[in-house]
Amino acid sequence: SRAPVVNSANAQIEAQKQREMVIEDYMTSYKKLQVVASKVVVSGTPLCGDKVAPYFGLSTWNQEGFQKEWRTAVQSKYGLTEGVHISNIAGGSTSDIAGLKEGDIIVSLDDWIAPSGKDAIAKFEEKLAQIGKYGTPVAFVVKRGGVEKKVFVTPTQACDFKVELSQADEKNAYADGKKIVIYKGMMDFFKSDEETALVVSHELAHNSMKHIDAQKKNALLGGFFGALVDIAAAAGGVNTNGEFTRM
């Protein structure tokens, strides 16, 4: 009836294996999502009005995006460092056609040296969007297998709503006016790319038609008129405790 004794070294090795499996499973779902999302945001461009931006079809990451206990796992599984690594290339995108690959480490963009560290990904994405506005080929210098390679990528246009994958197991998705978030539980629920495309497109429509802004305006107006009712009730000697404003 006594529990087996497991030494600390073996426990740590097993914990790292499990973390690697979790990350690999997440990345499998993430790549499936981006294959579909890339097609949706590009083909939906005519419907997004002024909410369009240069699109390269690539995603980036580094070890700084993970908590300390997960960094060893991403280092061993994907070789992540503090630099900017390409995590995903959408099939058929301009980056894919130009020859960029998953795992490439970004060295520079048009002679701008790529940053490293905690804020590297945000700085890189901001710079890429800025350079991409001109619509001309962007010179990527990447390190692949220890060798530097220059690749020219011409951006296309796409709806300016980033599609993200939440780690939550809920079967859910949402749009907040700036981005689209699909939950991991939803990706596990989908049986085909068509089902994924339906949900991504649905959330894209919320953003492109500015439904979130409309909700905020409706709530503001509703609160205003509710306040008038509360004030009128108060003038008549009735304390509503702000109930109509909340409604």
Coordinates of C-alpha atoms in Angstrom, one line a residue:
S1 CA 0.0 0.0 0.0
R2 CA 3.0 2.3 0.2
A3 CA 3.4 4.8 -2.6
P4 CA 6.5 4.3 -4.8
V5 CA 9.4 6.6 -4.3
V6 CA 10.4 8.8 -7.3
N7 CA 13.6 10.7 -7.2
S8 CA 13.6 14.4 -7.9
A9 CA 15.6 14.1 -11.2
N10 CA 13.1 11.7 -12.7
A11 CA 10.2 13.8 -11.6
Q12 CA 11.7 16.9 -13.3
I13 CA 12.3 15.0 -16.5
E14 CA 8.7 13.7 -16.6
A15 CA 7.4 17.2 -15.8
Q16 CA 9.4 18.7 -18.7
K17 CA 8.0 15.9 -21.1
Q18 CA 4.5 16.8 -20.1
R19 CA 5.1 20.5 -20.6
E20 CA 6.5 19.8 -24.1
M21 CA 3.4 17.7 -24.9
V22 CA 1.1 20.5 -23.8
I23 CA 3.0 23.1 -25.9
E24 CA 3.1 20.8 -28.9
D25 CA -0.7 20.2 -28.6
Y26 CA -1.3 24.0 -28.4
M27 CA 0.9 24.7 -31.4
T28 CA -0.9 22.1 -33.5
S29 CA -4.2 23.8 -32.8
Y30 CA -2.7 27.2 -33.3
K31 CA -1.3 26.3 -36.8
K32 CA -4.6 24.8 -37.8
L33 CA -6.4 28.0 -36.8
Q34 CA -3.9 30.2 -38.6
V35 CA -4.3 28.2 -41.9
V36 CA -8.0 29.1 -41.9
A37 CA -7.7 32.5 -40.3
S38 CA -5.2 33.6 -43.0
K39 CA -7.7 32.9 -45.8
V40 CA -10.5 34.6 -44.0
V41 CA -8.8 37.8 -43.1
V42 CA -7.3 38.1 -46.6
S43 CA -10.5 37.3 -48.6
G44 CA -12.6 39.4 -46.2
T45 CA -10.6 42.6 -46.9
P46 CA -13.3 44.2 -49.1
L47 CA -15.7 44.0 -46.1
C48 CA -13.4 45.5 -43.5
G49 CA -13.5 49.1 -44.8
D50 CA -10.6 51.2 -43.3
K51 CA -9.7 48.4 -40.9
V52 CA -7.1 46.9 -43.2
A53 CA -3.3 46.6 -42.8
P54 CA -0.3 45.0 -44.4
Y55 CA -0.3 41.2 -44.0
F56 CA 2.6 38.8 -44.2
G57 CA 1.0 35.6 -43.0
L58 CA 3.6 34.9 -40.3
S59 CA 3.5 34.7 -36.5
T60 CA 6.4 35.1 -34.1
W61 CA 7.4 34.2 -30.5
N62 CA 10.3 33.8 -28.1
Q63 CA 11.0 32.3 -24.7
E64 CA 10.1 35.5 -22.9
G65 CA 6.5 34.8 -23.7
F66 CA 6.5 31.9 -21.3
Q67 CA 6.6 31.6 -17.5
K68 CA 10.0 30.6 -16.1
E69 CA 9.1 26.9 -15.5
W70 CA 8.0 26.5 -19.1
R71 CA 11.1 28.0 -20.7
T72 CA 13.2 24.9 -20.5
A73 CA 10.5 23.0 -22.4
V74 CA 10.2 25.5 -25.2
Q75 CA 14.0 25.7 -25.5
S76 CA 14.4 22.0 -25.8
K77 CA 11.3 21.5 -28.1
Y78 CA 11.6 24.5 -30.3
G79 CA 15.0 26.0 -29.6
L80 CA 13.5 29.3 -28.5
T81 CA 15.8 32.1 -27.3
E82 CA 15.3 35.8 -26.4
G83 CA 15.3 36.6 -30.1
V84 CA 12.4 36.8 -32.5
H85 CA 11.5 33.3 -33.9
I86 CA 8.9 32.5 -36.6
S87 CA 6.4 30.2 -35.0
N88 CA 4.1 29.8 -37.9
I89 CA 3.8 30.5 -41.6
A90 CA 0.3 30.5 -43.2
G91 CA 0.3 28.2 -46.2
G92 CA -0.1 30.2 -49.4
S93 CA 0.8 33.6 -47.8
T94 CA 3.4 35.9 -49.2
S95 CA 5.9 34.8 -46.5
D96 CA 5.3 31.1 -47.5
I97 CA 5.7 31.9 -51.2
A98 CA 8.9 33.9 -50.6
G99 CA 10.5 31.1 -48.7
L100 CA 10.4 32.0 -45.0
K101 CA 10.1 28.9 -42.7
E102 CA 8.9 28.0 -39.2
G103 CA 11.8 28.2 -36.8
D104 CA 13.7 30.9 -38.7
I105 CA 15.2 33.5 -36.3
I106 CA 14.7 37.1 -37.5
V107 CA 18.0 39.0 -37.7
S108 CA 16.8 42.2 -39.4
L109 CA 14.1 43.9 -41.4
D110 CA 15.4 46.3 -44.1
D111 CA 18.7 46.7 -42.1
W112 CA 16.7 47.3 -38.9
I113 CA 18.2 44.9 -36.3
A114 CA 15.6 42.8 -34.7
P115 CA 15.3 43.2 -30.9
S116 CA 15.5 40.5 -28.2
G117 CA 14.2 40.1 -24.7
K118 CA 10.9 40.7 -23.0
D119 CA 9.3 43.2 -25.4
A120 CA 11.0 41.9 -28.6
I121 CA 7.8 40.5 -30.2
A122 CA 5.8 43.7 -29.7
K123 CA 8.6 45.8 -31.1
F124 CA 9.1 43.6 -34.1
E125 CA 5.4 43.5 -34.9
E126 CA 5.1 47.3 -34.7
K127 CA 8.1 47.7 -36.9
L128 CA 6.9 45.2 -39.5
A129 CA 3.5 46.9 -39.7
Q130 CA 5.2 50.3 -40.1
I131 CA 7.5 49.1 -42.9
G132 CA 4.7 47.1 -44.6
K133 CA 2.6 50.2 -45.1
Y134 CA 4.6 51.1 -48.2
G135 CA 3.6 47.9 -49.9
T136 CA 7.1 47.3 -51.3
P137 CA 9.2 44.1 -50.7
V138 CA 10.6 43.9 -47.2
A139 CA 14.1 42.4 -46.8
F140 CA 14.1 39.8 -44.1
V141 CA 17.5 38.5 -42.9
V142 CA 16.9 35.2 -41.1
K143 CA 19.1 32.7 -39.4
R144 CA 18.3 29.1 -40.4
G145 CA 20.5 26.2 -39.2
G146 CA 23.1 28.7 -38.1
V147 CA 23.3 30.2 -41.6
E148 CA 22.0 33.7 -42.5
K149 CA 19.6 34.0 -45.5
K150 CA 18.0 37.1 -47.1
V151 CA 14.4 36.7 -48.2
F152 CA 12.2 39.5 -49.8
V153 CA 8.5 39.4 -48.8
T154 CA 5.9 41.7 -50.4
P155 CA 2.9 42.3 -48.0
T156 CA -0.6 41.9 -49.1
Q157 CA -3.7 43.5 -47.6
A158 CA -5.9 41.9 -45.0
C159 CA -8.5 42.8 -42.3
D160 CA -6.6 44.3 -39.4
F161 CA -7.9 41.9 -36.7
K162 CA -5.3 39.5 -35.2
V163 CA -6.7 36.0 -34.7
E164 CA -5.4 34.5 -31.4
L165 CA -5.8 31.1 -29.7
S166 CA -6.7 31.1 -26.0
Q167 CA -5.4 28.2 -23.9
A168 CA -8.8 27.8 -22.2
D169 CA -10.7 24.6 -22.7
E170 CA -14.1 26.3 -23.1
K171 CA -16.0 25.9 -26.3
N172 CA -16.1 29.6 -27.0
A173 CA -14.9 32.5 -29.1
Y174 CA -15.2 36.3 -29.1
A175 CA -14.4 39.5 -30.8
D176 CA -13.5 42.7 -29.0
G177 CA -13.3 45.2 -31.8
K178 CA -9.6 44.8 -32.2
K179 CA -8.9 41.1 -32.3
I180 CA -10.6 37.7 -32.6
V181 CA -10.0 35.0 -29.9
I182 CA -10.8 31.4 -30.4
Y183 CA -10.6 29.1 -27.4
K184 CA -8.6 25.8 -27.4
G185 CA -11.7 23.9 -26.4
M186 CA -13.4 25.2 -29.5
M187 CA -10.5 24.1 -31.8
D188 CA -10.7 20.6 -30.3
F189 CA -14.5 20.6 -31.0
F190 CA -14.2 21.5 -34.7
K191 CA -14.4 18.6 -37.1
S192 CA -13.3 20.5 -40.3
D193 CA -11.6 23.7 -41.5
E194 CA -15.1 24.8 -42.7
E195 CA -16.4 24.8 -39.2
T196 CA -13.4 26.8 -38.0
A197 CA -13.9 29.3 -40.9
L198 CA -17.5 29.8 -40.0
V199 CA -16.7 30.8 -36.4
V200 CA -13.7 33.0 -37.4
S201 CA -15.8 34.7 -40.1
H202 CA -18.7 35.2 -37.6
E203 CA -16.3 37.0 -35.2
L204 CA -14.7 39.0 -38.0
A205 CA -18.2 40.3 -39.0
H206 CA -18.7 41.6 -35.4
N207 CA -15.4 43.6 -35.7
S208 CA -15.8 44.7 -39.3
M209 CA -19.4 45.9 -38.7
K210 CA -18.4 47.6 -35.4
H211 CA -20.9 45.7 -33.3
I212 CA -18.7 46.2 -30.2
D213 CA -18.7 50.0 -30.6
A214 CA -22.5 49.9 -31.2
Q215 CA -23.0 48.0 -27.9
K216 CA -20.9 50.6 -26.0
K217 CA -22.9 53.4 -27.5
N218 CA -26.2 51.7 -26.8
A219 CA -25.1 51.1 -23.2
L220 CA -24.1 54.7 -22.8
L221 CA -27.4 56.0 -24.2
G222 CA -29.4 53.5 -22.1
G223 CA -27.5 54.6 -19.0
F224 CA -28.3 58.2 -19.8
F225 CA -32.0 57.7 -20.2
G226 CA -32.1 55.4 -17.2
A227 CA -30.5 58.1 -15.2
L228 CA -33.3 60.5 -16.3
V229 CA -35.9 58.0 -14.9
D230 CA -34.0 57.7 -11.6
I231 CA -33.8 61.5 -11.3
A232 CA -37.5 61.9 -12.1
A233 CA -38.3 59.2 -9.5
A234 CA -36.2 60.9 -7.0
A235 CA -37.9 64.2 -7.6
G236 CA -41.2 62.4 -6.9
G237 CA -39.8 61.2 -3.6
V238 CA -39.0 57.6 -4.8
N239 CA -35.5 56.2 -4.2
T240 CA -34.7 53.7 -7.1
N241 CA -31.1 53.2 -5.9
G242 CA -30.0 53.8 -9.5
E243 CA -31.8 50.7 -10.8
F244 CA -33.0 52.2 -14.1
T245 CA -29.4 53.5 -14.8
R246 CA -28.1 50.0 -14.4
M247 CA -30.9 48.5 -16.5

